[in-house]
Short mmCIF file of C-alpha atoms and ligand atoms in Angstrom, two decimals:
data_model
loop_
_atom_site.label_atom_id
_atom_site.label_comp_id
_atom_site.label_asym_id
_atom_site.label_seq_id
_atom_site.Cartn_x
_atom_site.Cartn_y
_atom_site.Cartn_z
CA UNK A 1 24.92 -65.11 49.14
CA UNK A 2 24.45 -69.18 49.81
CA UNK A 3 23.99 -71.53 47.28
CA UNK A 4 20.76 -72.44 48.05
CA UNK A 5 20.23 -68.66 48.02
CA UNK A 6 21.92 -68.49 44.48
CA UNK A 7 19.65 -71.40 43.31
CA UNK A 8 16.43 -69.94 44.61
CA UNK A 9 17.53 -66.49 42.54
CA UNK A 10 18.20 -68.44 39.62
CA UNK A 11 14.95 -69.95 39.49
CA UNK A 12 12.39 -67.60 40.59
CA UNK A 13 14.31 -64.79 37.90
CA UNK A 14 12.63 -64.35 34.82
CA UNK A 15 14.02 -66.62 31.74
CA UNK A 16 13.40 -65.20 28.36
CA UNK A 17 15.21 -67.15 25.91
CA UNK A 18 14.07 -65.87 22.78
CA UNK A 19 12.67 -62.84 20.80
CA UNK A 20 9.69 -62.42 18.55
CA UNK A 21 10.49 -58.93 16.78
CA UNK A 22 7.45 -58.28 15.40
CA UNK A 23 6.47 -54.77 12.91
CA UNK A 24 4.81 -53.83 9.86
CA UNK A 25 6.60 -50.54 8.46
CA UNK A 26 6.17 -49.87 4.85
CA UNK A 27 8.76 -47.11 4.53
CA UNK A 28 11.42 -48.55 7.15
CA UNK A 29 11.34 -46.68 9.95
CA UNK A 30 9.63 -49.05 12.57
CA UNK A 31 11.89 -52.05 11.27
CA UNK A 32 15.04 -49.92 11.95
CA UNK A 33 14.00 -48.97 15.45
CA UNK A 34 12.88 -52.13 16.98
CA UNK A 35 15.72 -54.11 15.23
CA UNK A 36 17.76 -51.42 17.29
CA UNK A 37 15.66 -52.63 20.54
CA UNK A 38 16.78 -56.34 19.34
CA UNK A 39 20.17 -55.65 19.58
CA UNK A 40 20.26 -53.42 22.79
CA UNK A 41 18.25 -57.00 24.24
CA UNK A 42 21.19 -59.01 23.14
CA UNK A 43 19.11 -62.15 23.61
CA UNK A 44 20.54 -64.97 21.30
CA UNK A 45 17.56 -66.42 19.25
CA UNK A 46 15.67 -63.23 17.32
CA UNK A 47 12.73 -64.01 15.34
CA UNK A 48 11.87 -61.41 12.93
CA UNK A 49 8.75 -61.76 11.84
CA UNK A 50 8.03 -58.77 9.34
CA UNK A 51 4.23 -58.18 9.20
CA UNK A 52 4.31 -55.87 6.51
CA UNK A 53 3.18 -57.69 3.46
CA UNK A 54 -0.34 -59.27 3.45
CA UNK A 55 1.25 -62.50 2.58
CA UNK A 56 3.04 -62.15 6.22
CA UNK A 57 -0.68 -60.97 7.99
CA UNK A 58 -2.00 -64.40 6.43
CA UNK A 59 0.26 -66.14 8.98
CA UNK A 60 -1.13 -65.81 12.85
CA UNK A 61 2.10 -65.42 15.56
CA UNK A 62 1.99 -67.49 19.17
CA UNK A 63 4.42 -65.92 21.67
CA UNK A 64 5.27 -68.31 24.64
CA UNK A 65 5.81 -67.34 28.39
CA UNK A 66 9.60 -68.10 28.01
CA UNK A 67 9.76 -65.54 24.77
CA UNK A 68 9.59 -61.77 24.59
CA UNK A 69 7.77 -59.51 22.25
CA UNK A 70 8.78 -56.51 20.57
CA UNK A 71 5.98 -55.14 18.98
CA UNK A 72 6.32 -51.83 16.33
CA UNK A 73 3.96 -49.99 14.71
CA UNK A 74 3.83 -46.61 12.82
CA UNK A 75 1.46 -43.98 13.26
CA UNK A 76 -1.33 -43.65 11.37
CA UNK A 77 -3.97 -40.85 12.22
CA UNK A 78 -3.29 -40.86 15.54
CA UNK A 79 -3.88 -44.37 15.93
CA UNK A 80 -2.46 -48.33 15.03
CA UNK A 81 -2.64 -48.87 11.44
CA UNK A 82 -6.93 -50.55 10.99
CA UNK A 83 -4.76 -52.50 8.32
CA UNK A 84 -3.28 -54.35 11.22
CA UNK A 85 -7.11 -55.54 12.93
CA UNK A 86 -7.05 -58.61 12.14
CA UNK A 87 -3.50 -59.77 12.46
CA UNK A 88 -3.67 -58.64 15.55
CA UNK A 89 -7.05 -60.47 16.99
CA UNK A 90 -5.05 -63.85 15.72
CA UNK A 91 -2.42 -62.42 18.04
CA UNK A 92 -1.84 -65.10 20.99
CA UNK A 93 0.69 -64.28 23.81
CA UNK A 94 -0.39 -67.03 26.52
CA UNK A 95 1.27 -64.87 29.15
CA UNK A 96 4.44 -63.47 27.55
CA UNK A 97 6.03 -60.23 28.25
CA UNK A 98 6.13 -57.80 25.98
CA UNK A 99 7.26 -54.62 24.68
CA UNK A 100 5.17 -52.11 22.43
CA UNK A 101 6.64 -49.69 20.41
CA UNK A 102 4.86 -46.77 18.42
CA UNK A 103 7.02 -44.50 16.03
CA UNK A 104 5.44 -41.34 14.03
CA UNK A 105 6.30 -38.71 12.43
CA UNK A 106 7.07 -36.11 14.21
CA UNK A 107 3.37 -34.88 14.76
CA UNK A 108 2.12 -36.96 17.77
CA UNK A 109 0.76 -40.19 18.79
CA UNK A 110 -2.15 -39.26 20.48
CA UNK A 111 -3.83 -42.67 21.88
CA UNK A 112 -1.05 -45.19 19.24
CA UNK A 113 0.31 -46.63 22.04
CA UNK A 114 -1.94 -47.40 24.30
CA UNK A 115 -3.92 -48.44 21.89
CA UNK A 116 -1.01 -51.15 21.23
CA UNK A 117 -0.71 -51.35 24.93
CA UNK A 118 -4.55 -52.87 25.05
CA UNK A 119 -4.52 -55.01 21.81
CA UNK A 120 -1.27 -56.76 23.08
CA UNK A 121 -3.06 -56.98 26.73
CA UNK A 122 -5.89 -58.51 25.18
CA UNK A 123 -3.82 -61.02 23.45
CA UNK A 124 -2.56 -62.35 26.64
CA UNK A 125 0.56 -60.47 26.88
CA UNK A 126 1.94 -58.10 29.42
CA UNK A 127 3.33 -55.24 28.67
CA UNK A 128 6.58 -54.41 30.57
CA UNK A 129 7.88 -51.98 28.57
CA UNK A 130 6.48 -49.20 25.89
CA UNK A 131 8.50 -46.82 23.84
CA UNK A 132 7.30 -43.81 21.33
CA UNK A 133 9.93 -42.91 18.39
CA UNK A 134 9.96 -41.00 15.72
CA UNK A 135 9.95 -42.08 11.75
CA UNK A 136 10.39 -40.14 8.78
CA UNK A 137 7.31 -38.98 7.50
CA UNK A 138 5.95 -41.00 4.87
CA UNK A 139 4.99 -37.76 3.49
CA UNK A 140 8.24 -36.37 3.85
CA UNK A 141 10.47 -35.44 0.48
CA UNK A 142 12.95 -33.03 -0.94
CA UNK A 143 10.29 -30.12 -0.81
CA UNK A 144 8.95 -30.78 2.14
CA UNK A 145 10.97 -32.60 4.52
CA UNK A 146 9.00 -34.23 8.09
CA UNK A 147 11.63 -35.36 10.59
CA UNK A 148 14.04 -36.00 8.04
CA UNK A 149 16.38 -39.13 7.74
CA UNK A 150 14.95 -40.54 11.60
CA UNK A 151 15.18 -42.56 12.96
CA UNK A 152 19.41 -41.08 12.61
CA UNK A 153 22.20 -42.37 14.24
CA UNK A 154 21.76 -40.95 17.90
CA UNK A 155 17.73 -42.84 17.58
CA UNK A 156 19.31 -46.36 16.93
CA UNK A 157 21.87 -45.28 19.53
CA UNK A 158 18.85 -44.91 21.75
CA UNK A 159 16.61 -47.58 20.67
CA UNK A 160 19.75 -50.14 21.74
CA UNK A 161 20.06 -48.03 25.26
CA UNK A 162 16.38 -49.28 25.83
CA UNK A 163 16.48 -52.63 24.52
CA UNK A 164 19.26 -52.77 27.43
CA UNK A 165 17.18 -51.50 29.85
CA UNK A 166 14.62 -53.69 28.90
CA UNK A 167 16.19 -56.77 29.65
CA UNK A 168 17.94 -55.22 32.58
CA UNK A 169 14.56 -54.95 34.18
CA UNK A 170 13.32 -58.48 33.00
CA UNK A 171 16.37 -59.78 34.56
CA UNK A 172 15.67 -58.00 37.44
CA UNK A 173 11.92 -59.40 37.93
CA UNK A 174 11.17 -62.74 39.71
CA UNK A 175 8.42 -63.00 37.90
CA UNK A 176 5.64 -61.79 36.01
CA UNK A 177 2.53 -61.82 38.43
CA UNK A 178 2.52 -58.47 39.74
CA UNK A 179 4.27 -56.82 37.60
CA UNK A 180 3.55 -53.11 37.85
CA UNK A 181 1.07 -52.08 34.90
CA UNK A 182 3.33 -49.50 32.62
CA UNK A 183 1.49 -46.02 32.14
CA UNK A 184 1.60 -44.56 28.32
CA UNK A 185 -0.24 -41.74 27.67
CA UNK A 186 -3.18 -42.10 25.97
CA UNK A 187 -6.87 -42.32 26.36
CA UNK A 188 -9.61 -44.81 25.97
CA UNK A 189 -12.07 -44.52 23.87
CA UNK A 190 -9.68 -43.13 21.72
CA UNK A 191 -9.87 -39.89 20.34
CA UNK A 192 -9.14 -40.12 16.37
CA UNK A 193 -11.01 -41.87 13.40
CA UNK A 194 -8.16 -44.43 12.26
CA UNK A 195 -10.41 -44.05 8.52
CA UNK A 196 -7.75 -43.29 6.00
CA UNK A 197 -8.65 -40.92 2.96
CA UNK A 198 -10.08 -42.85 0.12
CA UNK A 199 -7.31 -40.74 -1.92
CA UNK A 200 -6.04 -40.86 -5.75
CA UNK A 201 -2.50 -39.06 -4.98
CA UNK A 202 0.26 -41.27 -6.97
CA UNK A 203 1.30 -39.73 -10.09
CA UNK A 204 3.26 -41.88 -12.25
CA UNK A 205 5.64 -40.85 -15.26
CA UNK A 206 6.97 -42.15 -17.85
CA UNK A 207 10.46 -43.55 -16.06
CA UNK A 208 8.14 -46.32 -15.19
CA UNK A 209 9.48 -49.40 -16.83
CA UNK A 210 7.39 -51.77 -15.47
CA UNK A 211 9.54 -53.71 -13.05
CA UNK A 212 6.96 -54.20 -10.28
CA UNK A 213 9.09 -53.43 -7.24
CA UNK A 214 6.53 -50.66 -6.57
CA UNK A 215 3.45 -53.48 -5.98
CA UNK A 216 5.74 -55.86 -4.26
CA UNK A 217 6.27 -52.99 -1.75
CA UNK A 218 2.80 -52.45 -1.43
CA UNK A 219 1.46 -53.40 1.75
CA UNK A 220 -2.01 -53.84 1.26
CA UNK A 221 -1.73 -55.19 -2.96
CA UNK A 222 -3.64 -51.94 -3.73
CA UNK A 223 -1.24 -51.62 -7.04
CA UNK A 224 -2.51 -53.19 -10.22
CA UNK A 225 0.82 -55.60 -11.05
CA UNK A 226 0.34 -55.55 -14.71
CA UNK A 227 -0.67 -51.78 -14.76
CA UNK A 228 1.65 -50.02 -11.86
CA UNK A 229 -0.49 -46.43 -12.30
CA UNK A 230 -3.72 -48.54 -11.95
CA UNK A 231 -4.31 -48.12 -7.49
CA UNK A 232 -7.32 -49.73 -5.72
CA UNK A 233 -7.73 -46.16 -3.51
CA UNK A 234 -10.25 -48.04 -0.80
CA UNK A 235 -7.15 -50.60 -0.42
CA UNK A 236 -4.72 -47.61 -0.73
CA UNK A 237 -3.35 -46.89 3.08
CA UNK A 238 -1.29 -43.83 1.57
CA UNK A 239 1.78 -45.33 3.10
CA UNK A 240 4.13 -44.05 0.14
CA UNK A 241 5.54 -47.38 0.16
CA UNK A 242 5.70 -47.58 -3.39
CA UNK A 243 7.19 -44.02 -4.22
CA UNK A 244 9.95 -44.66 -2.01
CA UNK A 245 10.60 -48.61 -3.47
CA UNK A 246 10.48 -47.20 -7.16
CA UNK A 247 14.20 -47.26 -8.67
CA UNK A 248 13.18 -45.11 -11.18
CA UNK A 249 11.80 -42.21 -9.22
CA UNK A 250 8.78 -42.88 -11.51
CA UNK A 251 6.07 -42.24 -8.67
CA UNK A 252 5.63 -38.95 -6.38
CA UNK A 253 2.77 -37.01 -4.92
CA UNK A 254 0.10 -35.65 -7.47
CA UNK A 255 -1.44 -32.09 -6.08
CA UNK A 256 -4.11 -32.57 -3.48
CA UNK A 257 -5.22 -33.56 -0.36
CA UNK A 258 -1.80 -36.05 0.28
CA UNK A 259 0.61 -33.13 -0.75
CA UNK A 260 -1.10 -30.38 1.57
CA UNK A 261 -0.71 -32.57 4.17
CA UNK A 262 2.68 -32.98 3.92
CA UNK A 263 3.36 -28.87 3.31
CA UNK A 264 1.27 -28.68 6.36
CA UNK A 265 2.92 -30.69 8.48
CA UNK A 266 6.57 -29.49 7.40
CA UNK A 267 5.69 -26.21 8.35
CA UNK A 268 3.97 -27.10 11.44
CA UNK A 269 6.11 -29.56 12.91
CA UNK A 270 9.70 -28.09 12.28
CA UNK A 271 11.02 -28.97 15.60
CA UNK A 272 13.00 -31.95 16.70
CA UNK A 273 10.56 -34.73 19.03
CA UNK A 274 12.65 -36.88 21.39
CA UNK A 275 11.48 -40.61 22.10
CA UNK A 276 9.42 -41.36 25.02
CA UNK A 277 10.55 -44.43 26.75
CA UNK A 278 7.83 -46.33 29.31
CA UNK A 279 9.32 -48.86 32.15
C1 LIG B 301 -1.88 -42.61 6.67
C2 LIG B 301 -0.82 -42.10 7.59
C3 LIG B 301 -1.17 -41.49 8.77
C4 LIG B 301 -0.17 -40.99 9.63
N1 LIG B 301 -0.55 -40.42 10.82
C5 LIG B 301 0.41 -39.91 11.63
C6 LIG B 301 0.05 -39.29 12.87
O1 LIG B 301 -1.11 -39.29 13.28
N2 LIG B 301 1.03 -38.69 13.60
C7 LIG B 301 2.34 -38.67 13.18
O2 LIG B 301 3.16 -38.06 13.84
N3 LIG B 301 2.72 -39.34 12.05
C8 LIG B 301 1.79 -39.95 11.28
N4 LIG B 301 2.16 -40.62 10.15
C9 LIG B 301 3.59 -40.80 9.86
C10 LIG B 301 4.10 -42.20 10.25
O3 LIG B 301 3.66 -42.55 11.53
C11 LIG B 301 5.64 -42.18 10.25
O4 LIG B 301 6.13 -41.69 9.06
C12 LIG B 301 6.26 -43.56 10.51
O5 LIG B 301 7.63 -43.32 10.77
C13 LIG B 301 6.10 -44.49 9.33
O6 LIG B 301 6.58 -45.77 9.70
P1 LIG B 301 7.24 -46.80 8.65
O7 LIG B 301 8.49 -46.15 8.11
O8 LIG B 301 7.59 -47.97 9.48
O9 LIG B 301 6.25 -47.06 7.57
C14 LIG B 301 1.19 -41.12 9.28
C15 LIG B 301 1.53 -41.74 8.07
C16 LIG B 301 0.54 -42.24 7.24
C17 LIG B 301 0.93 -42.91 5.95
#
């Protein structure tokens, strides 16, 4: 190759200089896998901007053309968490790639990420790259364990293996204008309700001592600071943020709706899911 040749290479490839790592994940499992993608990227400047709290949805993200996004959301009824609506219409991308990633547990996620997909499209970003992983359940415990312990050691593995690829196809792109839509499965108008249950299912004993970690972790402030067993249940997203934050062990399923679920599910859904990785 000439110089000139070299030059014109150089500037016609794609120059991402920085990351926006972007997820809301109230019991962990999204923030562990796309901080996996981050490091597979190995792009020097990562932003993570943690939109779990409703303090953090108050503040609307830009993305610029010379930054990437990595987007993560869990699973919720098939669909992208309705807490996340309105973050999400202040979204603004002006152009920048980006790269949506859905994780669930272990059940399916139906119409998730192409439901991501669209909402980042609309945004004005372009999706390059779209991955499906698998959490934890938040329903998951000791009695009735839902892909247990994922995203494990041979998930981050893989979430870095794809954050590679990632950039080994940006690198490899001149340029954005015609990139090749990515196909996720999926289908528009999507098929689930994403209404959660309106659902009083936290029982709290008496290790509570008051300490308040439980309605810091809560993602939507449904939990009643100076009464921790008081829970708005129309805020309530039945995340199980809260049980798993408690260092007492104070909080856990009550009998019910919550708790079938998650016998259901265990006994449905026994079998190891593999991640699904769009390019
Ligand atoms: C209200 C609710 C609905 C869920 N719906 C689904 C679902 O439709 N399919 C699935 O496989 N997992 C579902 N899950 C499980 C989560 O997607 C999964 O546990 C994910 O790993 C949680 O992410 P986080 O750890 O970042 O909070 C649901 C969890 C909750 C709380």
């Amino acid at each position: 190759m000439t110089c000139a040749e070299m030059k014109t290479t150089e500037r016609t490839r794609m120059n991402i200089d920085s990351v926006k790592l972007v997820y809301f994940s109230p019991t962990g499992t999204t923030k562990a896998i796309v901080q996996g993608i981050a490091r597979g990227l190995n792009v020097a400047t990562v932003h993570d901007i943690d939109i779990t709290s409703p303090a953090a949805r108050e503040r609307p993200v830009s993305v610029s053309e010379n930054e990437l996004l990595v987007i993560g959301v869990p699973v919720y009824m098939g669909r992208v968490p309705e807490a996340l609506n309105g973050w999400l219409s202040a979204l603004r991308c002006q152009g920048a790639p980006a790269v949506c990633v859905a994780v669930y547990g272990n059940r399916a996620y139906d119409d998730a990420l192409l439901e991501l997909k669209n909402l980042v499209a609309e945004s004005g970003g372009v999706p390059v790259a779209g991955a499906a992983y698998i959490g934890e359940h938040s329903f998951s415990n000791d009695e009735t364990p839902i892909a247990r312990h994922r995203p494990d050691a041979d998930d981050l593995r893989d979430a870095e293996a794809f954050g590679a690829a990632v950039r080994e196809k940006l690198d490899g792109m001149p340029s954005l204008s015609g990139a090749a839509d990515i196909a996720v499965p999926g289908a528009f108008p999507y098929g689930s309700d994403p209404k959660l249950w309106d659902v009083d299912f936290i029982a709290v004993d008496a290790r509570c001592v008051g300490c308040g970690e439980c309605a810091d972790a809560c993602p939507v402030g449904a939990i009643d600071k100076d009464n921790r067993d008081q829970i708005d249940i129309v805020a309530c997203i039945t995340c199980c943020a809260c049980i798993r934050a408690c260092p007492q062990g104070a909080r856990s399923v009550k009998p019910g709706l919550v708790n079938d679920a998650a016998h259901r599910l265990h006994k449905n859904f026994p079998d190891r899911k593999e991640t699904e990785h769009f390019l």
